[in-house]
Structures are given as structure tokens and as C-alpha cells.
């Protein structure tokens, strides 16, 4: 089956139309010491500002490490993955960058900071730039 360029372009537009959140992605810079306060200051460089979407998937129960006390008691835990989607072609993002949600349709997401862990959109017919993320400590 051959996918046409126009079909893929429409799929990318459709994916982007769901990215109703706004974020700023920064990259931590070198740490310097503020001469007046003596406190460390890590300058951040803005690498992206614009549309995005937060997505979760999972919820599958997984057994704890084999042989552990938790496993012996039959404990399971829910495993959720957290992702951020950016428009297709978003360039310059790297692992370790931090995305702060500045606007969101979900008020619980506004202000959250998510650290980009690894890209997840290396595929032939990608419709978005997807990243695995974790809550930034």
C-alpha cells in the first residue's frame, strides 16, 4: 500500500490540530555563580515555543521484580508512559531539554515542567514529533 504525500500532509495537519496546548522548551546552560548572592545560576536557552500536546498511555499492570517481597504478596503496579507531541518537523529538541506548559485545555497541566527523555517518532509515516518525557524534579 502506497501512502500519498497529500494524505500524509493531511494526517500531519490533523495531528497538529489536536495540539492545543502551548509550551516553552528550554535547555539548561552552564552554571555560574551570582557574584552578589553567591548562589548558583543556570542560564536557560529557549529552543522551542509553540504548540504541543501531552499524552499518556499504558495502565497495564506489571509484576514487580521477580523474587521481591512485593511479588510474593501478589502486588502489581500500573505502568503509565508520558509523552509530549510537537508539530511534525520541530527541530532542535534534545534529551534533557525541559518543556513548561504555558497554556492548556486541562488546567491541571498548566505550569507543569516535563523533561524530554528520548525521541519516539522515528518512523516512516510520522505525523508529529513525539518525545518520551518525565516530570521534571
mmCIF file with all atom_site columns, N, CA, C and O in Angstrom, residues 67-87:
data_model
loop_
_atom_site.group_PDB
_atom_site.id
_atom_site.type_symbol
_atom_site.label_atom_id
_atom_site.label_alt_id
_atom_site.label_comp_id
_atom_site.label_asym_id
_atom_site.label_entity_id
_atom_site.label_seq_id
_atom_site.pdbx_PDB_ins_code
_atom_site.Cartn_x
_atom_site.Cartn_y
_atom_site.Cartn_z
_atom_site.occupancy
_atom_site.B_iso_or_equiv
_atom_site.pdbx_formal_charge
_atom_site.auth_seq_id
_atom_site.auth_comp_id
_atom_site.auth_asym_id
_atom_site.auth_atom_id
_atom_site.pdbx_PDB_model_num
ATOM 1  N N  . UNK A 1 67 ? 11.037 -12.320 42.486 1.00 0.00 ? 67 UNK A N  1
ATOM 2  C CA . UNK A 1 67 ? 11.686 -12.682 43.739 1.00 0.00 ? 67 UNK A CA 1
ATOM 3  C C  . UNK A 1 67 ? 11.556 -11.629 44.821 1.00 0.00 ? 67 UNK A C  1
ATOM 4  O O  . UNK A 1 67 ? 12.044 -11.815 45.930 1.00 0.00 ? 67 UNK A O  1
ATOM 5  N N  . UNK A 1 68 ? 10.906 -10.528 44.545 1.00 0.00 ? 68 UNK A N  1
ATOM 6  C CA . UNK A 1 68 ? 10.782 -9.476  45.549 1.00 0.00 ? 68 UNK A CA 1
ATOM 7  C C  . UNK A 1 68 ? 9.642  -9.799  46.506 1.00 0.00 ? 68 UNK A C  1
ATOM 8  O O  . UNK A 1 68 ? 8.769  -10.612 46.217 1.00 0.00 ? 68 UNK A O  1
ATOM 9  N N  . UNK A 1 69 ? 9.643  -9.121  47.645 1.00 0.00 ? 69 UNK A N  1
ATOM 10 C CA . UNK A 1 69 ? 8.571  -9.304  48.618 1.00 0.00 ? 69 UNK A CA 1
ATOM 11 C C  . UNK A 1 69 ? 7.241  -8.878  48.011 1.00 0.00 ? 69 UNK A C  1
ATOM 12 O O  . UNK A 1 69 ? 6.208  -9.515  48.248 1.00 0.00 ? 69 UNK A O  1
ATOM 13 N N  . UNK A 1 70 ? 7.262  -7.808  47.204 1.00 0.00 ? 70 UNK A N  1
ATOM 14 C CA . UNK A 1 70 ? 6.016  -7.342  46.577 1.00 0.00 ? 70 UNK A CA 1
ATOM 15 C C  . UNK A 1 70 ? 5.440  -8.414  45.662 1.00 0.00 ? 70 UNK A C  1
ATOM 16 O O  . UNK A 1 70 ? 4.230  -8.631  45.631 1.00 0.00 ? 70 UNK A O  1
ATOM 17 N N  . UNK A 1 71 ? 6.308  -9.079  44.918 1.00 0.00 ? 71 UNK A N  1
ATOM 18 C CA . UNK A 1 71 ? 5.822  -10.128 44.025 1.00 0.00 ? 71 UNK A CA 1
ATOM 19 C C  . UNK A 1 71 ? 5.254  -11.287 44.840 1.00 0.00 ? 71 UNK A C  1
ATOM 20 O O  . UNK A 1 71 ? 4.214  -11.849 44.498 1.00 0.00 ? 71 UNK A O  1
ATOM 21 N N  . UNK A 1 72 ? 5.915  -11.639 45.935 1.00 0.00 ? 72 UNK A N  1
ATOM 22 C CA . UNK A 1 72 ? 5.461  -12.745 46.765 1.00 0.00 ? 72 UNK A CA 1
ATOM 23 C C  . UNK A 1 72 ? 4.053  -12.476 47.311 1.00 0.00 ? 72 UNK A C  1
ATOM 24 O O  . UNK A 1 72 ? 3.278  -13.402 47.514 1.00 0.00 ? 72 UNK A O  1
ATOM 25 N N  . UNK A 1 73 ? 3.721  -11.207 47.520 1.00 0.00 ? 73 UNK A N  1
ATOM 26 C CA . UNK A 1 73 ? 2.397  -10.854 48.027 1.00 0.00 ? 73 UNK A CA 1
ATOM 27 C C  . UNK A 1 73 ? 1.403  -10.640 46.885 1.00 0.00 ? 73 UNK A C  1
ATOM 28 O O  . UNK A 1 73 ? 0.254  -10.297 47.118 1.00 0.00 ? 73 UNK A O  1
ATOM 29 N N  . UNK A 1 74 ? 1.861  -10.816 45.651 1.00 0.00 ? 74 UNK A N  1
ATOM 30 C CA . UNK A 1 74 ? 0.973  -10.667 44.505 1.00 0.00 ? 74 UNK A CA 1
ATOM 31 C C  . UNK A 1 74 ? 0.722  -9.228  44.087 1.00 0.00 ? 74 UNK A C  1
ATOM 32 O O  . UNK A 1 74 ? -0.247 -8.936  43.402 1.00 0.00 ? 74 UNK A O  1
ATOM 33 N N  . UNK A 1 75 ? 1.603  -8.326  44.491 1.00 0.00 ? 75 UNK A N  1
ATOM 34 C CA . UNK A 1 75 ? 1.416  -6.911  44.167 1.00 0.00 ? 75 UNK A CA 1
ATOM 35 C C  . UNK A 1 75 ? 1.699  -6.644  42.699 1.00 0.00 ? 75 UNK A C  1
ATOM 36 O O  . UNK A 1 75 ? 2.580  -7.242  42.103 1.00 0.00 ? 75 UNK A O  1
ATOM 37 N N  . UNK A 1 76 ? 0.934  -5.762  42.136 1.00 0.00 ? 76 UNK A N  1
ATOM 38 C CA . UNK A 1 76 ? 1.167  -5.280  40.777 1.00 0.00 ? 76 UNK A CA 1
ATOM 39 C C  . UNK A 1 76 ? 1.104  -3.763  40.815 1.00 0.00 ? 76 UNK A C  1
ATOM 40 O O  . UNK A 1 76 ? 0.544  -3.175  41.731 1.00 0.00 ? 76 UNK A O  1
ATOM 41 N N  . UNK A 1 77 ? 1.705  -3.136  39.828 1.00 0.00 ? 77 UNK A N  1
ATOM 42 C CA . UNK A 1 77 ? 1.642  -1.675  39.755 1.00 0.00 ? 77 UNK A CA 1
ATOM 43 C C  . UNK A 1 77 ? 1.236  -1.273  38.353 1.00 0.00 ? 77 UNK A C  1
ATOM 44 O O  . UNK A 1 77 ? 1.515  -1.979  37.390 1.00 0.00 ? 77 UNK A O  1
ATOM 45 N N  . UNK A 1 78 ? 0.561  -0.126  38.269 1.00 0.00 ? 78 UNK A N  1
ATOM 46 C CA . UNK A 1 78 ? 0.186  0.395   36.962 1.00 0.00 ? 78 UNK A CA 1
ATOM 47 C C  . UNK A 1 78 ? 1.373  1.113   36.354 1.00 0.00 ? 78 UNK A C  1
ATOM 48 O O  . UNK A 1 78 ? 2.075  1.858   37.034 1.00 0.00 ? 78 UNK A O  1
ATOM 49 N N  . UNK A 1 79 ? 1.610  0.858   35.092 1.00 0.00 ? 79 UNK A N  1
ATOM 50 C CA . UNK A 1 79 ? 2.731  1.473   34.396 1.00 0.00 ? 79 UNK A CA 1
ATOM 51 C C  . UNK A 1 79 ? 2.173  2.417   33.340 1.00 0.00 ? 79 UNK A C  1
ATOM 52 O O  . UNK A 1 79 ? 1.493  1.985   32.414 1.00 0.00 ? 79 UNK A O  1
ATOM 53 N N  . UNK A 1 80 ? 2.431  3.700   33.506 1.00 0.00 ? 80 UNK A N  1
ATOM 54 C CA . UNK A 1 80 ? 1.965  4.712   32.564 1.00 0.00 ? 80 UNK A CA 1
ATOM 55 C C  . UNK A 1 80 ? 3.161  5.359   31.904 1.00 0.00 ? 80 UNK A C  1
ATOM 56 O O  . UNK A 1 80 ? 4.158  5.647   32.564 1.00 0.00 ? 80 UNK A O  1
ATOM 57 N N  . UNK A 1 81 ? 3.045  5.615   30.625 1.00 0.00 ? 81 UNK A N  1
ATOM 58 C CA . UNK A 1 81 ? 4.077  6.353   29.904 1.00 0.00 ? 81 UNK A CA 1
ATOM 59 C C  . UNK A 1 81 ? 3.538  7.745   29.615 1.00 0.00 ? 81 UNK A C  1
ATOM 60 O O  . UNK A 1 81 ? 2.351  7.923   29.350 1.00 0.00 ? 81 UNK A O  1
ATOM 61 N N  . UNK A 1 82 ? 4.409  8.723   29.663 1.00 0.00 ? 82 UNK A N  1
ATOM 62 C CA . UNK A 1 82 ? 4.030  10.111  29.426 1.00 0.00 ? 82 UNK A CA 1
ATOM 63 C C  . UNK A 1 82 ? 4.789  10.614  28.208 1.00 0.00 ? 82 UNK A C  1
ATOM 64 O O  . UNK A 1 82 ? 5.996  10.390  28.086 1.00 0.00 ? 82 UNK A O  1
ATOM 65 N N  . UNK A 1 83 ? 4.058  11.264  27.295 1.00 0.00 ? 83 UNK A N  1
ATOM 66 C CA . UNK A 1 83 ? 4.641  11.744  26.047 1.00 0.00 ? 83 UNK A CA 1
ATOM 67 C C  . UNK A 1 83 ? 4.274  13.203  25.828 1.00 0.00 ? 83 UNK A C  1
ATOM 68 O O  . UNK A 1 83 ? 3.242  13.672  26.299 1.00 0.00 ? 83 UNK A O  1
ATOM 69 N N  . UNK A 1 84 ? 5.112  13.893  25.057 1.00 0.00 ? 84 UNK A N  1
ATOM 70 C CA . UNK A 1 84 ? 4.759  15.209  24.526 1.00 0.00 ? 84 UNK A CA 1
ATOM 71 C C  . UNK A 1 84 ? 4.842  15.119  23.022 1.00 0.00 ? 84 UNK A C  1
ATOM 72 O O  . UNK A 1 84 ? 5.786  14.536  22.477 1.00 0.00 ? 84 UNK A O  1
ATOM 73 N N  . UNK A 1 85 ? 3.844  15.712  22.369 1.00 0.00 ? 85 UNK A N  1
ATOM 74 C CA . UNK A 1 85 ? 3.814  15.764  20.915 1.00 0.00 ? 85 UNK A CA 1
ATOM 75 C C  . UNK A 1 85 ? 4.042  17.213  20.496 1.00 0.00 ? 85 UNK A C  1
ATOM 76 O O  . UNK A 1 85 ? 3.454  18.131  21.083 1.00 0.00 ? 85 UNK A O  1
ATOM 77 N N  . UNK A 1 86 ? 4.885  17.396  19.486 1.00 0.00 ? 86 UNK A N  1
ATOM 78 C CA . UNK A 1 86 ? 5.145  18.688  18.877 1.00 0.00 ? 86 UNK A CA 1
ATOM 79 C C  . UNK A 1 86 ? 4.814  18.574  17.394 1.00 0.00 ? 86 UNK A C  1
ATOM 80 O O  . UNK A 1 86 ? 4.777  17.463  16.848 1.00 0.00 ? 86 UNK A O  1
ATOM 81 N N  . UNK A 1 87 ? 4.604  19.695  16.704 1.00 0.00 ? 87 UNK A N  1
ATOM 82 C CA . UNK A 1 87 ? 4.317  19.613  15.274 1.00 0.00 ? 87 UNK A CA 1
ATOM 83 C C  . UNK A 1 87 ? 5.414  18.856  14.512 1.00 0.00 ? 87 UNK A C  1
ATOM 84 O O  . UNK A 1 87 ? 6.605  18.957  14.863 1.00 0.00 ? 87 UNK A O  1
#
